[in-house]
């Protein structure tokens, strides 16, 4: 694989044109393909810039796909790995909208409107950066790419704004067409109530190219007289149609496949619905242990790696503290613990191990995971269709492909923290059992999810799940294939972040990052509201702070990050040191420390976050907490007085 590094160095410096053309001719045809030299050398045909295909799964766990140790069949992603490489230390936000805000803008989510997923209802309500949608201080890589000569397409989940241009609603953010996507078919909310749609007439959950559409209505996808609608299948077809619409004009494209699979509700069609029947009857630990063994065999983790083995069993919900919910309660948060006089926190959740389940509970739980696995398998099938189409139209070799999940596995409790026994046993009884995962024909499908324990399995070998600050929430699988790459390269373990994707897209396209400093905008209190912003298209926006991955991918650098990586959402927080060694971690009790102290983990030896070493390293811990507080000040983040997740 000699072509890709040459291309990447060229692209990195923004010199696409003749240099890329020469590299492609030399690599593809040999010297004999060059035109004969004459006194006046002919002008070569300029090869277009590389296409970019970015594929995002929704709530897929770190170990769910085959290349990361999973037992679910994902042959198309596995084949992509054989022509690309794995990045095994990639980080996102804790939840989908936060990750997507950082992806589109290339910077921290607090700066661009998603300080919380959705507008908060606590003391942060109305603060800048907490609008609950992508705000006007954000750049958009799609706008930059489109202005730089790219077609820009997306199909799938948006979750960053829902007000159409010229519509009656003006305070709910903007749809993707207003952020630079030339063509888009978008689910505006964070989840589909039914993967088969069945939208009501006049509903406003989906848009295409900035106009509300209702899949399931007559003449529209999923309706009578039109193509069928199952989200994963449909988004693939739509994205292919967008690519084909302009393929003859020679312009490069950016295609964003924003799948909603395998996010609940758990639903999939045959043959995937029945494919994994009986596969998960052995339960959580058996599946986790098999995944860990494969991860060690694949070299994803060392042979002596100590994985997180799941949360302690709780057969009954632990109670909230006595003052919880009362006036004047002082809730433990990332800034104040028991030592500072803060003592209150909420109830825990019922979280049973496999051996404590009744036979009917086991039957239901196994079925949930079977359907989930079918959704992942179907997702892989659709990724294969996308890639095959690029090959069929001759664009695959000139395409940068990146695949990842938006965050870790979703561990939403099946019964809001109460004992799910009644729900599980009802789901294991006919006629309900045979209908699990099927289409009920209504706009709202049965709310089926796989719960806390299977999410832990999906997160293998890491701790915690979506919404928390553990590695199982913010570490996701990442696969990359460079243009022209045909053979697998070694896995990369350097720390990377979703904002680095943004910088990489723009570097590949040879588009310089906006850098003109915004004019000062000082208010009566002396605060400059344009501090740190740059000018783009007459807007004052926060610049891309992610780092291009190209030096890492081409082998000219061992790392692209040297500064600490900080994060906060729902009051949960972490900071990873610039060298990637230490991680300071905070989650509210009872998931986090009951006294509210910050935990500390040595990621070089304990990325499973199994041994809190804060007591042995108080200076390191206090220093990292201070750095995290400085990070929060820098991005305008506000630690809520009452930390709590969305479930």
PDB file of N, CA and C in Angstrom, residues 202-279:
ATOM      1  N   UNK A 202     -49.152  15.028   8.069  1.00  0.00           N
ATOM      2  CA  UNK A 202     -48.796  16.314   8.653  1.00  0.00           C
ATOM      3  C   UNK A 202     -47.774  16.264   9.767  1.00  0.00           C
ATOM      4  N   UNK A 203     -47.249  15.090  10.096  1.00  0.00           N
ATOM      5  CA  UNK A 203     -46.241  15.006  11.165  1.00  0.00           C
ATOM      6  C   UNK A 203     -44.954  15.705  10.737  1.00  0.00           C
ATOM      7  N   UNK A 204     -44.167  16.085  11.718  1.00  0.00           N
ATOM      8  CA  UNK A 204     -42.958  16.869  11.439  1.00  0.00           C
ATOM      9  C   UNK A 204     -41.716  16.217  12.034  1.00  0.00           C
ATOM     10  N   UNK A 205     -41.641  14.907  11.943  1.00  0.00           N
ATOM     11  CA  UNK A 205     -40.487  14.177  12.479  1.00  0.00           C
ATOM     12  C   UNK A 205     -39.364  13.987  11.466  1.00  0.00           C
ATOM     13  N   UNK A 206     -39.694  14.082  10.185  1.00  0.00           N
ATOM     14  CA  UNK A 206     -38.711  13.854   9.118  1.00  0.00           C
ATOM     15  C   UNK A 206     -38.738  15.020   8.139  1.00  0.00           C
ATOM     16  N   UNK A 207     -37.585  15.304   7.550  1.00  0.00           N
ATOM     17  CA  UNK A 207     -37.522  16.258   6.434  1.00  0.00           C
ATOM     18  C   UNK A 207     -36.733  15.649   5.285  1.00  0.00           C
ATOM     19  N   UNK A 208     -37.034  16.096   4.093  1.00  0.00           N
ATOM     20  CA  UNK A 208     -36.150  15.853   2.949  1.00  0.00           C
ATOM     21  C   UNK A 208     -35.880  17.194   2.289  1.00  0.00           C
ATOM     22  N   UNK A 209     -34.607  17.525   2.204  1.00  0.00           N
ATOM     23  CA  UNK A 209     -34.165  18.784   1.598  1.00  0.00           C
ATOM     24  C   UNK A 209     -34.928  19.985   2.157  1.00  0.00           C
ATOM     25  N   UNK A 210     -35.146  19.958   3.469  1.00  0.00           N
ATOM     26  CA  UNK A 210     -35.724  21.114   4.140  1.00  0.00           C
ATOM     27  C   UNK A 210     -37.223  21.186   4.155  1.00  0.00           C
ATOM     28  N   UNK A 211     -37.906  20.146   3.703  1.00  0.00           N
ATOM     29  CA  UNK A 211     -39.364  20.125   3.742  1.00  0.00           C
ATOM     30  C   UNK A 211     -39.828  18.915   4.549  1.00  0.00           C
ATOM     31  N   UNK A 212     -40.857  19.094   5.370  1.00  0.00           N
ATOM     32  CA  UNK A 212     -41.374  17.979   6.154  1.00  0.00           C
ATOM     33  C   UNK A 212     -41.939  16.900   5.234  1.00  0.00           C
ATOM     34  N   UNK A 213     -41.614  15.662   5.560  1.00  0.00           N
ATOM     35  CA  UNK A 213     -42.141  14.504   4.840  1.00  0.00           C
ATOM     36  C   UNK A 213     -42.669  13.507   5.865  1.00  0.00           C
ATOM     37  N   UNK A 214     -43.529  12.616   5.394  1.00  0.00           N
ATOM     38  CA  UNK A 214     -44.172  11.661   6.298  1.00  0.00           C
ATOM     39  C   UNK A 214     -44.060  10.248   5.730  1.00  0.00           C
ATOM     40  N   UNK A 215     -42.935   9.575   5.923  1.00  0.00           N
ATOM     41  CA  UNK A 215     -42.814   8.214   5.408  1.00  0.00           C
ATOM     42  C   UNK A 215     -43.922   7.331   5.970  1.00  0.00           C
ATOM     43  N   UNK A 216     -44.587   6.645   5.066  1.00  0.00           N
ATOM     44  CA  UNK A 216     -45.739   5.846   5.447  1.00  0.00           C
ATOM     45  C   UNK A 216     -47.034   6.373   4.873  1.00  0.00           C
ATOM     46  N   UNK A 217     -47.046   7.653   4.494  1.00  0.00           N
ATOM     47  CA  UNK A 217     -48.230   8.219   3.854  1.00  0.00           C
ATOM     48  C   UNK A 217     -48.288   7.806   2.376  1.00  0.00           C
ATOM     49  N   UNK A 218     -49.455   7.763   1.779  1.00  0.00           N
ATOM     50  CA  UNK A 218     -49.578   7.339   0.378  1.00  0.00           C
ATOM     51  C   UNK A 218     -48.637   8.106  -0.540  1.00  0.00           C
ATOM     52  N   UNK A 219     -47.945   7.347  -1.389  1.00  0.00           N
ATOM     53  CA  UNK A 219     -47.028   7.950  -2.338  1.00  0.00           C
ATOM     54  C   UNK A 219     -45.664   8.285  -1.775  1.00  0.00           C
ATOM     55  N   UNK A 220     -45.506   8.220  -0.463  1.00  0.00           N
ATOM     56  CA  UNK A 220     -44.209   8.459   0.163  1.00  0.00           C
ATOM     57  C   UNK A 220     -43.595   7.126   0.593  1.00  0.00           C
ATOM     58  N   UNK A 221     -42.282   7.085   0.790  1.00  0.00           N
ATOM     59  CA  UNK A 221     -41.647   5.821   1.193  1.00  0.00           C
ATOM     60  C   UNK A 221     -42.374   5.176   2.364  1.00  0.00           C
ATOM     61  N   UNK A 222     -42.656   3.892   2.220  1.00  0.00           N
ATOM     62  CA  UNK A 222     -43.376   3.167   3.254  1.00  0.00           C
ATOM     63  C   UNK A 222     -44.877   3.210   3.107  1.00  0.00           C
ATOM     64  N   UNK A 223     -45.370   4.058   2.209  1.00  0.00           N
ATOM     65  CA  UNK A 223     -46.806   4.175   1.986  1.00  0.00           C
ATOM     66  C   UNK A 223     -47.247   3.398   0.761  1.00  0.00           C
ATOM     67  N   UNK A 224     -48.532   3.371   0.521  1.00  0.00           N
ATOM     68  CA  UNK A 224     -49.048   2.661  -0.640  1.00  0.00           C
ATOM     69  C   UNK A 224     -48.520   3.289  -1.919  1.00  0.00           C
ATOM     70  N   UNK A 225     -48.144   2.417  -2.839  1.00  0.00           N
ATOM     71  CA  UNK A 225     -47.641   2.886  -4.124  1.00  0.00           C
ATOM     72  C   UNK A 225     -46.220   3.399  -4.089  1.00  0.00           C
ATOM     73  N   UNK A 226     -45.480   3.070  -3.056  1.00  0.00           N
ATOM     74  CA  UNK A 226     -44.104   3.570  -2.947  1.00  0.00           C
ATOM     75  C   UNK A 226     -43.194   2.474  -2.399  1.00  0.00           C
ATOM     76  N   UNK A 227     -41.904   2.753  -2.374  1.00  0.00           N
ATOM     77  CA  UNK A 227     -40.925   1.795  -1.878  1.00  0.00           C
ATOM     78  C   UNK A 227     -41.130   1.537  -0.388  1.00  0.00           C
ATOM     79  N   UNK A 228     -40.705   0.378   0.101  1.00  0.00           N
ATOM     80  CA  UNK A 228     -40.866   0.081   1.536  1.00  0.00           C
ATOM     81  C   UNK A 228     -39.944   0.956   2.378  1.00  0.00           C
ATOM     82  N   UNK A 229     -40.256   1.049   3.661  1.00  0.00           N
ATOM     83  CA  UNK A 229     -39.438   1.834   4.584  1.00  0.00           C
ATOM     84  C   UNK A 229     -39.097   0.989   5.801  1.00  0.00           C
ATOM     85  N   UNK A 230     -37.856   0.600   5.911  1.00  0.00           N
ATOM     86  CA  UNK A 230     -37.237   0.169   7.164  1.00  0.00           C
ATOM     87  C   UNK A 230     -35.997   1.032   7.266  1.00  0.00           C
ATOM     88  N   UNK A 231     -35.793   1.700   8.361  1.00  0.00           N
ATOM     89  CA  UNK A 231     -34.856   2.815   8.436  1.00  0.00           C
ATOM     90  C   UNK A 231     -33.493   2.509   7.818  1.00  0.00           C
ATOM     91  N   UNK A 232     -32.868   1.430   8.216  1.00  0.00           N
ATOM     92  CA  UNK A 232     -31.514   1.145   7.746  1.00  0.00           C
ATOM     93  C   UNK A 232     -31.498   0.900   6.245  1.00  0.00           C
ATOM     94  N   UNK A 233     -32.437   0.106   5.769  1.00  0.00           N
ATOM     95  CA  UNK A 233     -32.512  -0.178   4.336  1.00  0.00           C
ATOM     96  C   UNK A 233     -32.808   1.092   3.540  1.00  0.00           C
ATOM     97  N   UNK A 234     -33.745   1.881   4.041  1.00  0.00           N
ATOM     98  CA  UNK A 234     -34.164   3.066   3.301  1.00  0.00           C
ATOM     99  C   UNK A 234     -33.059   4.112   3.238  1.00  0.00           C
ATOM    100  N   UNK A 235     -32.389   4.369   4.359  1.00  0.00           N
ATOM    101  CA  UNK A 235     -31.331   5.385   4.345  1.00  0.00           C
ATOM    102  C   UNK A 235     -30.222   5.004   3.364  1.00  0.00           C
ATOM    103  N   UNK A 236     -29.936   3.725   3.257  1.00  0.00           N
ATOM    104  CA  UNK A 236     -28.928   3.274   2.289  1.00  0.00           C
ATOM    105  C   UNK A 236     -29.373   3.606   0.874  1.00  0.00           C
ATOM    106  N   UNK A 237     -30.598   3.250   0.537  1.00  0.00           N
ATOM    107  CA  UNK A 237     -31.091   3.521  -0.817  1.00  0.00           C
ATOM    108  C   UNK A 237     -31.112   5.020  -1.107  1.00  0.00           C
ATOM    109  N   UNK A 238     -31.536   5.806  -0.134  1.00  0.00           N
ATOM    110  CA  UNK A 238     -31.617   7.247  -0.362  1.00  0.00           C
ATOM    111  C   UNK A 238     -30.236   7.839  -0.589  1.00  0.00           C
ATOM    112  N   UNK A 239     -29.267   7.423   0.216  1.00  0.00           N
ATOM    113  CA  UNK A 239     -27.918   7.963   0.056  1.00  0.00           C
ATOM    114  C   UNK A 239     -27.344   7.583  -1.300  1.00  0.00           C
ATOM    115  N   UNK A 240     -27.580   6.358  -1.736  1.00  0.00           N
ATOM    116  CA  UNK A 240     -27.118   5.935  -3.060  1.00  0.00           C
ATOM    117  C   UNK A 240     -27.768   6.783  -4.152  1.00  0.00           C
ATOM    118  N   UNK A 241     -29.058   7.077  -3.992  1.00  0.00           N
ATOM    119  CA  UNK A 241     -29.733   7.894  -5.006  1.00  0.00           C
ATOM    120  C   UNK A 241     -29.152   9.294  -5.071  1.00  0.00           C
ATOM    121  N   UNK A 242     -28.771   9.843  -3.925  1.00  0.00           N
ATOM    122  CA  UNK A 242     -28.154  11.169  -3.925  1.00  0.00           C
ATOM    123  C   UNK A 242     -26.804  11.135  -4.640  1.00  0.00           C
ATOM    124  N   UNK A 243     -26.019  10.131  -4.348  1.00  0.00           N
ATOM    125  CA  UNK A 243     -24.706  10.003  -4.991  1.00  0.00           C
ATOM    126  C   UNK A 243     -24.865   9.889  -6.499  1.00  0.00           C
ATOM    127  N   UNK A 244     -25.823   9.073  -6.933  1.00  0.00           N
ATOM    128  CA  UNK A 244     -26.009   8.851  -8.368  1.00  0.00           C
ATOM    129  C   UNK A 244     -26.558  10.074  -9.087  1.00  0.00           C
ATOM    130  N   UNK A 245     -27.268  10.916  -8.358  1.00  0.00           N
ATOM    131  CA  UNK A 245     -27.909  12.065  -8.991  1.00  0.00           C
ATOM    132  C   UNK A 245     -26.899  13.002  -9.646  1.00  0.00           C
ATOM    133  N   UNK A 246     -25.694  13.077  -9.067  1.00  0.00           N
ATOM    134  CA  UNK A 246     -24.703  14.026  -9.578  1.00  0.00           C
ATOM    135  C   UNK A 246     -23.380  13.348  -9.970  1.00  0.00           C
ATOM    136  N   UNK A 247     -23.393  12.020 -10.115  1.00  0.00           N
ATOM    137  CA  UNK A 247     -22.120  11.323 -10.301  1.00  0.00           C
ATOM    138  C   UNK A 247     -21.422  11.683 -11.608  1.00  0.00           C
ATOM    139  N   UNK A 248     -22.173  12.202 -12.572  1.00  0.00           N
ATOM    140  CA  UNK A 248     -21.568  12.477 -13.876  1.00  0.00           C
ATOM    141  C   UNK A 248     -20.845  13.817 -13.942  1.00  0.00           C
ATOM    142  N   UNK A 249     -20.993  14.660 -12.921  1.00  0.00           N
ATOM    143  CA  UNK A 249     -20.407  16.001 -13.044  1.00  0.00           C
ATOM    144  C   UNK A 249     -18.952  16.081 -12.596  1.00  0.00           C
ATOM    145  N   UNK A 250     -18.412  14.984 -12.064  1.00  0.00           N
ATOM    146  CA  UNK A 250     -16.994  14.950 -11.721  1.00  0.00           C
ATOM    147  C   UNK A 250     -16.633  15.552 -10.389  1.00  0.00           C
ATOM    148  N   UNK A 251     -17.608  16.103  -9.658  1.00  0.00           N
ATOM    149  CA  UNK A 251     -17.303  16.691  -8.357  1.00  0.00           C
ATOM    150  C   UNK A 251     -17.205  15.597  -7.297  1.00  0.00           C
ATOM    151  N   UNK A 252     -16.347  15.771  -6.310  1.00  0.00           N
ATOM    152  CA  UNK A 252     -16.287  14.801  -5.215  1.00  0.00           C
ATOM    153  C   UNK A 252     -17.504  14.952  -4.308  1.00  0.00           C
ATOM    154  N   UNK A 253     -17.758  13.949  -3.496  1.00  0.00           N
ATOM    155  CA  UNK A 253     -18.908  14.009  -2.603  1.00  0.00           C
ATOM    156  C   UNK A 253     -18.519  13.640  -1.184  1.00  0.00           C
ATOM    157  N   UNK A 254     -19.275  14.190  -0.246  1.00  0.00           N
ATOM    158  CA  UNK A 254     -19.270  13.749   1.144  1.00  0.00           C
ATOM    159  C   UNK A 254     -20.625  13.113   1.397  1.00  0.00           C
ATOM    160  N   UNK A 255     -20.648  11.852   1.811  1.00  0.00           N
ATOM    161  CA  UNK A 255     -21.885  11.131   2.075  1.00  0.00           C
ATOM    162  C   UNK A 255     -21.894  10.678   3.528  1.00  0.00           C
ATOM    163  N   UNK A 256     -22.915  11.089   4.255  1.00  0.00           N
ATOM    164  CA  UNK A 256     -23.040  10.809   5.689  1.00  0.00           C
ATOM    165  C   UNK A 256     -24.191   9.833   5.876  1.00  0.00           C
ATOM    166  N   UNK A 257     -23.861   8.584   6.198  1.00  0.00           N
ATOM    167  CA  UNK A 257     -24.861   7.559   6.481  1.00  0.00           C
ATOM    168  C   UNK A 257     -25.099   7.544   7.977  1.00  0.00           C
ATOM    169  N   UNK A 258     -26.136   8.261   8.413  1.00  0.00           N
ATOM    170  CA  UNK A 258     -26.398   8.465   9.843  1.00  0.00           C
ATOM    171  C   UNK A 258     -27.464   7.469  10.305  1.00  0.00           C
ATOM    172  N   UNK A 259     -27.094   6.212  10.356  1.00  0.00           N
ATOM    173  CA  UNK A 259     -28.058   5.157  10.666  1.00  0.00           C
ATOM    174  C   UNK A 259     -28.613   5.291  12.085  1.00  0.00           C
ATOM    175  N   UNK A 260     -29.850   4.822  12.258  1.00  0.00           N
ATOM    176  CA  UNK A 260     -30.462   4.786  13.588  1.00  0.00           C
ATOM    177  C   UNK A 260     -30.407   3.387  14.199  1.00  0.00           C
ATOM    178  N   UNK A 261     -29.742   2.485  13.567  1.00  0.00           N
ATOM    179  CA  UNK A 261     -29.569   1.118  14.077  1.00  0.00           C
ATOM    180  C   UNK A 261     -28.260   1.030  14.846  1.00  0.00           C
ATOM    181  N   UNK A 262     -28.236   0.265  15.944  1.00  0.00           N
ATOM    182  CA  UNK A 262     -29.268  -0.581  16.552  1.00  0.00           C
ATOM    183  C   UNK A 262     -30.009   0.069  17.732  1.00  0.00           C
ATOM    184  N   UNK A 263     -30.259   1.376  17.632  1.00  0.00           N
ATOM    185  CA  UNK A 263     -31.021   2.093  18.663  1.00  0.00           C
ATOM    186  C   UNK A 263     -32.417   1.479  18.810  1.00  0.00           C
ATOM    187  N   UNK A 264     -32.922   1.440  20.050  1.00  0.00           N
ATOM    188  CA  UNK A 264     -34.300   0.987  20.257  1.00  0.00           C
ATOM    189  C   UNK A 264     -35.252   1.861  19.451  1.00  0.00           C
ATOM    190  N   UNK A 265     -36.467   1.378  19.132  1.00  0.00           N
ATOM    191  CA  UNK A 265     -37.046   0.071  19.478  1.00  0.00           C
ATOM    192  C   UNK A 265     -36.390  -1.056  18.681  1.00  0.00           C
ATOM    193  N   UNK A 266     -36.143  -2.173  19.365  1.00  0.00           N
ATOM    194  CA  UNK A 266     -35.509  -3.308  18.707  1.00  0.00           C
ATOM    195  C   UNK A 266     -36.475  -3.883  17.672  1.00  0.00           C
ATOM    196  N   UNK A 267     -36.107  -3.745  16.406  1.00  0.00           N
ATOM    197  CA  UNK A 267     -36.933  -4.203  15.293  1.00  0.00           C
ATOM    198  C   UNK A 267     -36.035  -4.541  14.110  1.00  0.00           C
ATOM    199  N   UNK A 268     -36.361  -5.611  13.415  1.00  0.00           N
ATOM    200  CA  UNK A 268     -35.662  -5.925  12.173  1.00  0.00           C
ATOM    201  C   UNK A 268     -36.486  -6.948  11.409  1.00  0.00           C
ATOM    202  N   UNK A 269     -36.322  -6.980  10.110  1.00  0.00           N
ATOM    203  CA  UNK A 269     -37.071  -7.901   9.264  1.00  0.00           C
ATOM    204  C   UNK A 269     -36.340  -9.234   9.150  1.00  0.00           C
ATOM    205  N   UNK A 270     -37.024 -10.213   8.615  1.00  0.00           N
ATOM    206  CA  UNK A 270     -36.382 -11.478   8.275  1.00  0.00           C
ATOM    207  C   UNK A 270     -35.435 -11.265   7.089  1.00  0.00           C
ATOM    208  N   UNK A 271     -34.363 -12.037   6.957  1.00  0.00           N
ATOM    209  CA  UNK A 271     -34.011 -13.200   7.790  1.00  0.00           C
ATOM    210  C   UNK A 271     -33.289 -12.855   9.090  1.00  0.00           C
ATOM    211  N   UNK A 272     -33.027 -11.566   9.312  1.00  0.00           N
ATOM    212  CA  UNK A 272     -32.235 -11.172  10.477  1.00  0.00           C
ATOM    213  C   UNK A 272     -32.997 -11.372  11.785  1.00  0.00           C
ATOM    214  N   UNK A 273     -34.318 -11.263  11.731  1.00  0.00           N
ATOM    215  CA  UNK A 273     -35.117 -11.391  12.944  1.00  0.00           C
ATOM    216  C   UNK A 273     -34.955 -12.758  13.602  1.00  0.00           C
ATOM    217  N   UNK A 274     -34.777 -13.785  12.807  1.00  0.00           N
ATOM    218  CA  UNK A 274     -34.675 -15.150  13.344  1.00  0.00           C
ATOM    219  C   UNK A 274     -33.259 -15.715  13.319  1.00  0.00           C
ATOM    220  N   UNK A 275     -32.343 -14.995  12.743  1.00  0.00           N
ATOM    221  CA  UNK A 275     -31.015 -15.545  12.462  1.00  0.00           C
ATOM    222  C   UNK A 275     -30.268 -15.966  13.723  1.00  0.00           C
ATOM    223  N   UNK A 276     -30.446 -15.245  14.812  1.00  0.00           N
ATOM    224  CA  UNK A 276     -29.635 -15.494  16.009  1.00  0.00           C
ATOM    225  C   UNK A 276     -30.404 -16.261  17.086  1.00  0.00           C
ATOM    226  N   UNK A 277     -31.443 -16.935  16.688  1.00  0.00           N
ATOM    227  CA  UNK A 277     -32.259 -17.708  17.627  1.00  0.00           C
ATOM    228  C   UNK A 277     -31.391 -18.702  18.398  1.00  0.00           C
ATOM    229  N   UNK A 278     -31.437 -18.635  19.720  1.00  0.00           N
ATOM    230  CA  UNK A 278     -30.678 -19.528  20.577  1.00  0.00           C
ATOM    231  C   UNK A 278     -29.243 -19.111  20.839  1.00  0.00           C
ATOM    232  N   UNK A 279     -28.784 -18.056  20.167  1.00  0.00           N
ATOM    233  CA  UNK A 279     -27.374 -17.654  20.256  1.00  0.00           C
ATOM    234  C   UNK A 279     -27.014 -17.124  21.642  1.00  0.00           C
TER     235      UNK A 279
END
